Coordinates of C-alpha atoms and ligand atoms in Angstrom, one line a residue:
Chain A
M1 CA 38.7 -37.5 -21.9
N2 CA 40.1 -33.9 -21.6
F3 CA 37.9 -33.4 -18.5
A4 CA 39.4 -37.0 -16.4
A5 CA 42.6 -36.2 -17.7
D6 CA 42.6 -33.3 -16.3
R7 CA 41.0 -34.0 -12.8
A8 CA 43.5 -36.6 -12.5
D9 CA 46.4 -33.7 -13.3
A10 CA 44.9 -31.9 -10.2
V11 CA 45.4 -35.2 -7.6
V12 CA 49.0 -35.7 -8.3
S13 CA 49.5 -31.6 -7.4
V14 CA 47.2 -32.5 -4.8
L15 CA 49.0 -35.2 -3.2
A16 CA 53.1 -33.6 -4.1
D17 CA 51.9 -31.0 -2.7
G18 CA 50.9 -33.7 0.4
S19 CA 54.7 -35.5 0.8
R20 CA 56.1 -32.3 0.0
R21 CA 54.5 -30.8 3.0
A22 CA 55.7 -34.4 4.6
V23 CA 59.0 -33.9 3.9
H24 CA 60.0 -30.1 4.9
G25 CA 58.1 -32.1 8.9
Y26 CA 60.7 -33.7 8.7
A27 CA 63.5 -31.6 7.7
G28 CA 62.0 -29.4 10.9
F29 CA 62.1 -32.3 13.4
V30 CA 66.1 -32.9 12.2
A31 CA 66.5 -29.7 12.5
A32 CA 64.9 -28.8 15.8
A33 CA 66.4 -32.0 17.9
L34 CA 70.2 -30.8 16.4
A35 CA 69.4 -27.5 18.3
I36 CA 68.3 -29.3 20.9
A37 CA 71.4 -31.2 21.1
V38 CA 74.2 -28.4 20.4
A39 CA 72.2 -26.3 23.0
F40 CA 73.1 -29.7 25.8
A41 CA 76.6 -30.3 25.2
Y42 CA 77.0 -26.1 25.0
A43 CA 75.4 -26.2 29.1
D44 CA 78.5 -28.8 29.5
A45 CA 75.7 -31.4 29.9
F46 CA 77.8 -34.3 28.4
N47 CA 80.5 -33.6 30.2
L48 CA 79.8 -36.9 32.3
V49 CA 82.6 -36.0 34.8
R50 CA 81.0 -33.5 36.2
Y51 CA 78.7 -35.9 38.0
R52 CA 81.2 -38.0 39.8
D53 CA 80.6 -36.2 43.1
A54 CA 77.1 -34.9 43.1
L55 CA 75.4 -37.7 44.5
P56 CA 77.4 -38.1 47.5
T57 CA 78.1 -34.3 48.0
I58 CA 73.6 -34.2 48.0
L59 CA 73.9 -36.6 50.7
V60 CA 75.4 -35.1 52.1
L61 CA 73.9 -31.7 52.5
L62 CA 70.3 -33.3 53.0
G63 CA 71.7 -35.8 56.0
D64 CA 73.3 -31.8 57.7
S65 CA 69.4 -30.4 56.8
L66 CA 67.5 -33.2 58.2
P67 CA 65.3 -33.1 60.9
P68 CA 64.0 -29.5 59.8
D69 CA 64.7 -27.0 63.2
F70 CA 61.3 -25.6 63.9
S71 CA 61.6 -24.0 67.1
R72 CA 62.8 -21.0 65.9
W73 CA 58.3 -20.8 63.7
Q74 CA 57.2 -18.1 65.9
S75 CA 59.3 -15.4 64.0
W76 CA 58.4 -16.8 61.1
G77 CA 54.4 -15.5 61.3
R78 CA 55.7 -11.6 60.4
P79 CA 58.4 -13.1 57.3
L80 CA 55.0 -15.1 56.3
A81 CA 52.5 -12.6 56.3
E82 CA 54.7 -10.2 54.3
T83 CA 55.5 -12.9 51.4
L84 CA 51.9 -13.7 50.9
A85 CA 51.0 -10.0 51.1
M86 CA 53.2 -9.3 48.4
S87 CA 52.6 -11.7 46.0
I88 CA 49.5 -10.9 46.8
C89 CA 49.2 -6.9 46.0
G90 CA 52.4 -7.7 43.3
T91 CA 49.4 -9.9 41.6
V92 CA 47.2 -7.9 41.7
L93 CA 48.5 -5.0 40.4
A94 CA 49.9 -6.4 38.1
A95 CA 46.3 -8.0 37.0
A96 CA 45.0 -4.1 37.2
A97 CA 47.6 -2.4 35.2
A98 CA 48.0 -5.8 32.7
A99 CA 44.3 -5.6 32.0
P100 CA 44.6 -2.2 28.9
L101 CA 48.1 -3.0 28.4
G102 CA 46.8 -6.8 27.0
A103 CA 42.9 -4.6 25.1
L104 CA 44.9 -2.7 23.9
A105 CA 48.3 -4.6 22.5
A106 CA 45.8 -7.5 21.0
Q107 CA 45.9 -7.8 17.4
G108 CA 42.9 -6.2 16.3
S109 CA 42.3 -4.5 19.2
G110 CA 41.4 -1.1 16.6
F111 CA 45.1 1.1 15.9
P112 CA 48.0 -1.0 14.8
V113 CA 51.0 1.4 16.5
V114 CA 49.2 1.4 19.5
S115 CA 49.0 -2.5 20.5
H116 CA 52.9 -2.3 18.5
A117 CA 53.4 0.6 21.5
A118 CA 51.7 -2.2 24.5
R119 CA 53.4 -4.9 23.2
L120 CA 56.7 -3.2 23.3
V121 CA 56.4 -2.4 27.1
L122 CA 55.2 -5.9 28.1
N123 CA 57.9 -6.8 26.3
T124 CA 60.1 -4.5 27.8
L125 CA 59.1 -5.4 31.8
R126 CA 59.1 -8.8 31.3
S127 CA 62.5 -9.2 29.6
I128 CA 63.7 -7.5 33.0
P129 CA 63.6 -10.0 35.5
D130 CA 62.5 -9.9 39.1
L131 CA 65.5 -10.0 40.9
V132 CA 66.7 -6.4 38.5
W133 CA 63.3 -4.4 38.7
G134 CA 63.8 -5.8 42.5
I135 CA 67.2 -4.3 42.6
M136 CA 66.6 -0.7 41.8
F137 CA 62.9 -1.0 43.5
V138 CA 64.5 -1.8 46.8
A139 CA 67.4 1.3 45.9
A140 CA 64.4 3.6 45.7
V141 CA 62.1 2.8 48.0
G142 CA 65.0 1.0 51.0
F143 CA 63.9 -2.5 52.5
G144 CA 61.4 -4.8 53.3
P145 CA 58.2 -6.4 51.6
L146 CA 57.3 -2.7 50.0
P147 CA 59.9 -3.0 46.5
G148 CA 59.7 -6.9 47.0
L149 CA 55.3 -6.6 45.6
L150 CA 56.2 -3.6 43.1
A151 CA 58.7 -5.6 41.7
L152 CA 56.2 -8.2 41.3
A153 CA 53.8 -5.9 39.8
C154 CA 56.2 -4.5 37.3
H155 CA 57.5 -8.6 35.6
S156 CA 53.8 -10.1 36.1
T157 CA 52.7 -6.7 34.4
G158 CA 54.6 -8.2 31.1
M159 CA 53.9 -11.0 31.8
L160 CA 49.9 -10.9 31.6
G161 CA 49.8 -7.8 29.8
K162 CA 50.9 -11.5 27.4
F163 CA 48.9 -13.4 28.2
Y164 CA 45.7 -11.9 28.0
A165 CA 46.2 -9.4 24.4
E166 CA 47.3 -14.0 23.7
I167 CA 43.4 -14.5 25.3
I168 CA 41.4 -11.6 23.7
E169 CA 43.2 -12.7 20.2
H170 CA 41.5 -15.9 20.7
V171 CA 38.3 -15.1 21.4
D172 CA 35.2 -15.2 19.1
T173 CA 34.1 -12.0 17.3
A174 CA 30.8 -13.5 15.9
P175 CA 28.6 -12.4 19.4
G176 CA 30.9 -8.9 18.7
E177 CA 29.7 -8.0 15.0
A178 CA 26.2 -9.3 16.7
L179 CA 26.0 -6.2 19.2
R180 CA 27.3 -3.9 16.7
S181 CA 24.4 -5.0 13.8
H182 CA 22.6 -4.0 17.1
G183 CA 24.4 -0.6 17.6
V184 CA 26.1 -1.7 21.0
S185 CA 29.0 0.8 22.0
R186 CA 32.5 -0.4 21.8
L187 CA 33.4 -0.3 25.3
A188 CA 29.9 -2.2 25.5
V189 CA 31.1 -5.1 22.7
L190 CA 34.2 -5.0 25.3
R191 CA 31.9 -5.0 28.3
F192 CA 29.2 -6.8 27.3
S193 CA 31.1 -9.9 24.4
V194 CA 34.6 -10.3 25.4
L195 CA 34.5 -10.2 29.4
P196 CA 32.7 -12.8 29.8
Q197 CA 34.5 -15.1 27.0
I198 CA 38.1 -14.3 28.2
L199 CA 37.7 -14.2 31.9
P200 CA 37.5 -17.5 32.6
R201 CA 41.0 -18.3 31.4
V202 CA 41.9 -14.5 32.6
V203 CA 41.4 -16.2 35.9
D204 CA 42.9 -18.9 35.7
V205 CA 46.4 -17.6 34.7
T206 CA 46.3 -14.9 37.0
L207 CA 45.7 -17.5 39.5
Y208 CA 49.1 -18.8 38.3
R209 CA 50.8 -15.8 38.1
W210 CA 49.4 -15.4 42.0
E211 CA 51.5 -18.4 42.6
H212 CA 54.6 -17.7 40.7
N213 CA 54.5 -15.0 42.5
V214 CA 54.0 -16.6 45.8
R215 CA 57.5 -18.5 45.0
A216 CA 59.4 -15.2 43.8
A217 CA 58.0 -13.1 46.5
T218 CA 60.4 -15.2 48.1
V219 CA 63.5 -15.3 45.9
L220 CA 63.7 -10.6 46.4
G221 CA 64.0 -11.7 49.6
V222 CA 67.4 -12.7 48.5
I223 CA 68.2 -8.6 48.0
G224 CA 67.1 -7.4 50.5
A225 CA 62.4 -7.4 50.2
G226 CA 62.3 -8.5 52.9
G227 CA 60.2 -12.0 53.9
I228 CA 60.3 -15.8 54.9
G229 CA 63.1 -15.7 52.1
L230 CA 65.0 -13.6 53.4
Q231 CA 65.3 -15.6 56.5
L232 CA 65.7 -18.6 53.7
I233 CA 68.8 -16.9 52.4
T234 CA 69.5 -15.5 56.9
A235 CA 69.6 -19.3 58.4
F236 CA 72.2 -20.3 55.0
H237 CA 74.5 -18.1 55.3
L238 CA 74.4 -19.0 59.0
F239 CA 74.8 -22.8 57.7
A240 CA 71.4 -23.4 60.2
Y241 CA 70.6 -25.5 56.6
R242 CA 68.3 -28.4 59.6
E243 CA 65.9 -24.4 59.7
A244 CA 66.5 -23.9 56.0
M245 CA 65.3 -27.2 55.5
A246 CA 62.0 -26.6 57.9
L247 CA 61.8 -23.1 56.3
I248 CA 61.6 -24.9 52.6
L249 CA 58.7 -27.4 54.7
V250 CA 56.7 -24.0 55.3
L251 CA 56.8 -22.3 51.9
L252 CA 55.7 -26.4 50.7
G253 CA 53.1 -26.1 52.5
L254 CA 52.4 -22.0 51.8
V255 CA 52.5 -22.9 47.8
T256 CA 50.2 -25.7 48.5
L257 CA 47.2 -23.9 50.0
I258 CA 47.6 -21.0 47.6
N259 CA 47.2 -24.3 44.8
V260 CA 44.9 -25.5 46.4
L261 CA 43.0 -21.7 47.9
G262 CA 43.5 -22.1 43.0
A263 CA 42.5 -24.6 42.3
W264 CA 38.3 -24.1 44.7
L265 CA 38.8 -20.9 43.1
R266 CA 39.0 -22.4 39.0
A267 CA 36.7 -24.4 39.5
R268 CA 34.2 -21.6 40.8
F269 CA 34.7 -19.6 38.0
L270 CA 34.9 -22.2 35.4
A271 CA 31.8 -24.0 36.1
Chain B
M1 CA 7.1 -19.5 18.4
P2 CA 3.3 -20.6 20.6
T3 CA 3.1 -16.6 21.1
A4 CA 3.3 -14.1 19.8
P5 CA 6.6 -12.6 20.9
C6 CA 5.6 -8.5 20.6
G7 CA 4.5 -6.5 22.5
R8 CA 2.8 -4.9 20.3
A9 CA -0.7 -5.4 18.3
G10 CA 0.4 -5.3 15.5
R11 CA -1.2 -6.5 11.0
S12 CA -4.6 -8.3 12.2
G13 CA -5.8 -11.9 10.8
G14 CA -5.3 -11.2 6.8
D15 CA -2.3 -13.0 5.5
D16 CA -2.1 -10.8 2.5
L17 CA -0.6 -7.4 1.6
P18 CA -2.1 -5.2 0.4
G19 CA -0.9 -4.6 -3.8
N20 CA 0.5 -1.5 -2.9
A21 CA 2.5 -1.8 1.0
P22 CA 5.4 0.6 1.1
P23 CA 8.6 0.7 1.5
A24 CA 10.5 0.0 4.4
V25 CA 13.8 -0.5 3.1
V26 CA 15.3 0.3 -0.6
L27 CA 19.0 -0.5 -1.7
D28 CA 19.6 1.3 -4.5
Q29 CA 23.5 -0.3 -7.3
I30 CA 25.1 -1.2 -3.5
T31 CA 28.0 -2.6 -4.6
V32 CA 30.1 -4.2 -2.0
C33 CA 33.7 -5.0 -1.7
L34 CA 35.4 -7.0 0.6
G35 CA 39.0 -7.8 0.0
G36 CA 39.6 -7.0 -3.2
Q37 CA 37.4 -9.5 -4.4
M38 CA 33.7 -7.1 -5.8
V39 CA 30.4 -9.9 -3.6
L40 CA 27.7 -7.9 -4.3
R41 CA 27.7 -6.1 -7.4
D42 CA 24.6 -3.2 -8.6
V43 CA 22.1 -4.7 -5.8
S44 CA 18.6 -2.4 -7.0
L45 CA 16.5 -3.9 -4.3
V46 CA 13.0 -2.5 -2.3
I47 CA 12.3 -4.6 0.8
T48 CA 8.6 -4.3 0.8
A49 CA 6.8 -3.3 4.0
G50 CA 5.5 -6.1 6.9
A51 CA 6.2 -8.8 4.0
I52 CA 9.4 -11.9 3.8
T53 CA 11.3 -10.9 1.9
A54 CA 13.3 -14.2 0.5
V55 CA 16.7 -14.2 0.2
V56 CA 18.2 -17.3 -2.5
G57 CA 21.1 -18.4 -4.2
R58 CA 23.6 -21.4 -3.8
S59 CA 27.0 -20.7 -1.4
G60 CA 29.9 -18.0 -1.4
V61 CA 27.0 -15.5 -4.4
G62 CA 26.4 -13.1 -1.2
K63 CA 23.6 -13.6 1.0
T64 CA 25.0 -13.4 3.8
T65 CA 27.0 -9.9 3.6
L66 CA 23.5 -9.2 1.6
I67 CA 21.8 -9.3 5.5
R68 CA 25.4 -7.5 6.5
T69 CA 24.8 -4.4 4.4
L70 CA 21.5 -5.1 6.1
N71 CA 22.5 -4.5 9.6
G72 CA 25.9 -2.0 8.8
L73 CA 28.0 -4.5 9.2
V74 CA 29.9 -4.1 6.4
R75 CA 29.5 -0.9 4.9
P76 CA 29.2 -1.2 0.8
C77 CA 31.8 0.4 -2.0
S78 CA 29.0 2.2 -2.9
G79 CA 25.0 3.2 -3.9
T80 CA 22.7 3.8 -1.1
A81 CA 20.1 2.5 1.3
Q82 CA 17.3 4.6 2.5
V83 CA 14.8 3.4 5.6
A84 CA 11.3 4.0 6.4
G85 CA 10.9 7.2 8.2
I86 CA 15.0 7.2 8.8
G87 CA 15.6 8.5 5.7
T88 CA 19.6 8.2 3.5
L89 CA 21.6 5.5 6.0
D90 CA 24.5 8.1 5.7
G91 CA 25.7 9.9 8.9
A92 CA 26.4 7.9 12.2
E93 CA 22.8 9.2 13.5
A94 CA 21.1 7.0 10.9
W95 CA 22.3 4.6 10.9
R96 CA 21.7 4.6 14.5
A97 CA 17.9 5.2 14.6
H98 CA 17.8 2.3 11.6
R99 CA 19.6 -0.2 13.9
R100 CA 17.6 0.8 17.1
R101 CA 15.4 -1.1 14.8
T102 CA 16.5 -3.2 13.3
A103 CA 17.9 -7.2 14.8
T104 CA 19.4 -10.1 12.9
V105 CA 19.4 -13.6 13.5
F106 CA 23.3 -15.3 12.4
Q107 CA 23.9 -18.1 10.4
D108 CA 26.5 -19.6 13.1
H109 CA 24.2 -18.0 16.2
A110 CA 26.8 -16.7 17.6
L111 CA 26.2 -16.8 20.6
I112 CA 28.5 -16.9 24.1
G113 CA 28.9 -20.8 24.9
R114 CA 28.6 -20.3 28.4
L115 CA 27.0 -17.9 29.3
S116 CA 22.9 -19.6 29.6
A117 CA 20.2 -18.6 27.4
I118 CA 18.7 -16.3 28.8
D119 CA 21.6 -13.9 29.5
N120 CA 22.7 -14.7 26.2
V121 CA 19.1 -12.9 25.2
L122 CA 20.0 -10.9 27.8
L123 CA 22.7 -9.0 24.8
G124 CA 20.4 -8.6 22.8
L125 CA 19.4 -5.0 24.8
A126 CA 23.2 -4.8 25.7
D127 CA 22.8 -1.4 24.0
Q128 CA 19.8 -0.1 26.9
R129 CA 22.5 -0.4 29.0
H130 CA 25.0 1.4 31.1
P131 CA 28.7 -0.6 29.4
L132 CA 30.0 -0.2 32.6
S133 CA 27.8 -0.8 34.8
L134 CA 27.9 -3.3 37.6
L135 CA 24.9 -3.0 38.9
P136 CA 23.3 -6.9 37.5
W137 CA 20.0 -6.7 34.6
P138 CA 16.5 -4.9 35.7
R139 CA 14.1 -6.6 36.0
A140 CA 11.8 -5.0 33.1
L141 CA 14.5 -6.6 31.0
R142 CA 15.2 -9.5 32.5
Q143 CA 11.5 -10.7 32.9
R144 CA 11.3 -9.2 28.8
A145 CA 14.3 -12.3 27.6
A146 CA 13.0 -14.3 29.9
M147 CA 9.2 -14.2 27.7
A148 CA 11.5 -14.0 24.5
L149 CA 12.5 -17.1 25.7
D150 CA 9.3 -18.3 26.1
S151 CA 8.3 -17.5 23.0
V152 CA 11.0 -19.8 20.9
G153 CA 9.5 -22.5 23.5
L154 CA 13.0 -22.5 25.2
L155 CA 11.3 -20.4 28.6
A156 CA 11.9 -24.4 30.7
R157 CA 16.1 -23.8 29.7
A158 CA 16.3 -20.2 30.4
N159 CA 19.7 -20.9 32.8
A160 CA 20.7 -23.2 31.0
P161 CA 24.6 -23.1 29.4
V162 CA 24.2 -22.2 25.5
G163 CA 26.8 -24.6 25.0
K164 CA 25.0 -27.5 26.3
L165 CA 22.7 -26.0 24.7
S166 CA 21.7 -28.5 20.7
G167 CA 22.4 -26.8 17.7
G168 CA 18.2 -26.2 17.6
E169 CA 18.1 -25.2 20.5
R170 CA 20.1 -22.7 20.7
Q171 CA 19.2 -21.3 16.9
R172 CA 16.2 -20.1 18.5
V173 CA 18.0 -18.7 21.6
G174 CA 19.5 -16.7 18.4
L175 CA 16.0 -16.0 17.5
A176 CA 14.9 -14.6 20.9
R177 CA 17.8 -12.7 21.3
A178 CA 16.0 -10.5 17.5
L179 CA 12.8 -10.2 19.1
V180 CA 14.0 -9.3 22.2
R181 CA 14.6 -5.8 20.6
D182 CA 11.3 -5.8 19.3
P183 CA 12.7 -4.3 16.2
D184 CA 11.0 -3.2 12.7
L185 CA 13.1 -5.4 10.5
L186 CA 14.2 -8.8 11.5
L187 CA 16.8 -10.1 9.5
A188 CA 18.1 -13.9 8.8
D189 CA 20.1 -16.4 7.5
E190 CA 19.4 -19.2 7.6
P191 CA 17.8 -19.2 10.6
F192 CA 16.8 -23.1 10.2
A193 CA 20.0 -24.9 9.4
S194 CA 21.0 -26.9 12.7
V195 CA 17.3 -27.3 12.2
D196 CA 16.2 -30.4 13.0
P197 CA 14.2 -31.5 8.7
A198 CA 11.9 -33.5 10.3
L199 CA 11.3 -29.6 12.2
V200 CA 11.6 -26.9 9.4
G201 CA 8.2 -27.2 7.8
Q202 CA 6.5 -26.9 11.7
L203 CA 9.2 -24.5 12.3
S204 CA 8.9 -21.8 9.3
H205 CA 5.0 -22.3 10.0
D206 CA 5.1 -21.0 13.3
F207 CA 7.4 -18.3 11.6
R208 CA 5.8 -16.9 9.2
A209 CA 2.1 -16.4 11.6
A210 CA 4.3 -14.9 14.2
V211 CA 6.4 -12.0 12.6
R212 CA 2.9 -11.9 11.0
Q213 CA 1.2 -10.5 13.9
C214 CA 3.6 -8.2 14.8
G215 CA 3.9 -6.9 11.5
L216 CA 7.5 -7.6 11.3
T217 CA 9.3 -7.1 7.5
V218 CA 11.9 -9.5 7.2
V219 CA 14.6 -10.0 5.5
I220 CA 15.1 -14.1 5.2
V221 CA 18.5 -16.3 4.4
L222 CA 17.7 -19.9 3.0
H223 CA 18.3 -22.4 1.7
Q224 CA 16.0 -25.3 1.3
L225 CA 14.1 -23.7 -1.9
D226 CA 10.7 -25.0 -0.1
T227 CA 10.8 -23.6 2.8
A228 CA 11.7 -20.1 0.5
L229 CA 7.6 -21.0 -1.0
A230 CA 5.5 -21.4 1.6
I231 CA 8.0 -18.9 3.8
A232 CA 8.2 -15.8 1.5
D233 CA 6.2 -12.9 -0.2
R234 CA 8.8 -13.0 -2.4
I235 CA 11.7 -14.3 -3.8
V236 CA 15.2 -12.7 -4.3
G237 CA 17.2 -15.2 -6.3
L238 CA 20.5 -14.3 -6.0
V239 CA 23.4 -15.4 -8.2
D240 CA 27.3 -14.3 -8.5
G241 CA 26.5 -10.7 -6.3
R242 CA 23.7 -10.3 -8.0
V243 CA 19.9 -9.7 -8.5
A244 CA 19.1 -12.8 -10.4
F245 CA 15.5 -13.0 -9.4
N246 CA 12.7 -11.1 -7.7
G247 CA 9.6 -11.6 -6.9
T248 CA 6.3 -13.8 -6.2
P249 CA 7.0 -17.1 -5.1
C250 CA 4.3 -18.3 -7.9
A251 CA 6.9 -16.1 -10.6
F252 CA 9.3 -18.5 -9.4
D253 CA 9.0 -21.2 -12.4
S254 CA 11.0 -23.9 -13.5
A255 CA 13.3 -21.2 -15.7
A256 CA 13.3 -18.5 -13.3
R257 CA 15.7 -21.7 -10.6
G258 CA 17.4 -22.9 -13.6
R259 CA 18.7 -19.8 -13.5
V260 CA 19.0 -19.1 -10.0
F261 CA 20.5 -22.3 -9.3
H262 CA 22.7 -22.3 -12.6
N263 CA 25.4 -24.7 -13.2
L264 CA 25.8 -27.2 -10.9
R265 CA 24.5 -30.2 -13.2
A266 CA 27.7 -32.3 -10.5
L267 CA 25.4 -31.9 -8.0
S268 CA 22.1 -32.2 -9.3
P269 CA 22.0 -35.8 -8.2
L270 CA 23.2 -34.3 -3.7
L271 CA 20.1 -31.8 -5.2
K272 CA 17.4 -33.6 -6.5
D273 CA 14.7 -32.7 -3.7
M274 CA 14.2 -29.2 -4.8
P275 CA 11.2 -28.5 -6.2
Ligands
LIG301 N1 35.1 -10.1 4.9 C1 35.6 -11.2 3.8 N2 36.5 -11.4 2.9 C2 37.1 -11.3 1.7 N3 35.5 -12.2 1.4 C3 34.2 -12.5 1.3 C4 34.7 -11.7 3.6 N4 33.8 -12.8 3.5 C5 32.8 -13.6 2.2 N5 33.7 -12.4 1.6 C6 33.6 -13.1 0.3 O1 31.9 -12.9 -0.9 C7 31.5 -14.6 -1.6 C8 30.6 -14.3 -0.7 O2 29.8 -14.3 0.8 P1 28.5 -14.8 1.7 O3 27.8 -13.6 1.5 O4 29.1 -15.2 2.9 O5 27.8 -16.3 0.9 P2 26.1 -16.3 1.4 O6 26.7 -16.6 2.8 O7 25.8 -16.2 0.3 O8 27.2 -17.6 1.6 C9 31.8 -15.6 -0.7 O9 32.7 -15.7 -2.1 C10 32.9 -15.7 0.0 O10 33.7 -15.3 0.3
LIG302 MG1 26.0 -17.5 3.8

């Protein structure tokens, strides 16, 4: 029967399509594996000779830094508070700037030109490392935590804006359409449909960014942005490895504390 | 729906409409194009005030698009819509007035899963609040939402997140969100699709009683023909975006059914339970 033959042909073509896609999949996998191998080779990671002295050196360094020396702990309170303040203020400023930028950058926000412009701003903010932002702001406003928090804010705005835009793009549009069919304004759709849907993910990535910024704020201390990082780099410069180890432990404690706080906040918002 | 969800007295007693009931909405030669494809062609319809108009047809014929045209989510490329008391829907002002009196029950519920049932129902009243207000929902509005939930028999689940409700319960939340607006025109897109088939009979009976008591004008898309025949005052059959039948349930004879559900030979074993 002609009809049956037609159907058989159609089935064969569907199956052929499937095998073609599988072949493409394997080819892509092999290409990716090759690219990764080249990257390792290029970074000199296969040059085994260079690993010869690595372990002994690390052990010597570890030995020199043990036991940790907490004797100057009284002078760490202020730098620690500075680092914490930098991370909090940087994250809050970034979240405040990233919210409108991310909303504009999200595909389907309504105006393609504006959305591309917002994306460009976010990409620029993000592609300049926070260390570079830090050097710029130290020159602009002087030493201390202020340039640090401005640097964190700039770089984090780029990161958070990108994440916010992606979260907004994944929002279910159906509840918003229901609102629009009732004659509700665009702003109200954002408030009553988009916001409740994105809130848990936004809280999640913002808390994650805060945790990241505590670590980043430490590094910024190195270039004169104050905080515990300055103490750490000073200890290294003075070869006071045991004090450096103590500072690293303190930092670890702080980051762990913030992770615990973040987990608690997440549990509250995701419930 | 044990109680009447609306606040007004409504049409009393009689289940039959007067023969010369006024039109609520008149569609004149509406054509809708979506993605370069003509989805509705020259649809002309009179939707009678206070009546239940059931839209039936195979999937993909444009039933959802017809509902979306009536609530303004889709703008026709030609044709006009006139609404009693408002006139032609052309400007923003006319649409605002029309939408204020209209509510829609969506096929896929269109609820927010993480919000509670009552918070979802409150979304039906979002046009009564300033979008930037940080205050909680006013007590009067929350009371209306609770009463709407009660009217669909779901008050006990008011504070449960919608994501944890069953399909049928979600559908009822969607219905409550529409009813809380106290609309004149109720649009419903397959509102019983996710309800246990054994319950559809009772639910659709309650639905008819409730909307009758409120004097609502209803346009309802149904895929179960027997449900449509049981509750509708008028049946509109769509085929390929055109009106292929428009008449009373009694007039929807086997010839008319054949016209609307034509070309289903391959599926007929699956559809034998259709009357
Ligand atoms: N946004 C859209 N863009 C392009 N085509 C669409 C869109 N919405 C619906 N359609 C098409 O219009 C036709 C009718 O769709 P719909 O009204 O949802 O049908 P029904 O509700 O009767 O199943 C379908 O062929 C569908 O693919
Ligand atoms: Mg549909």
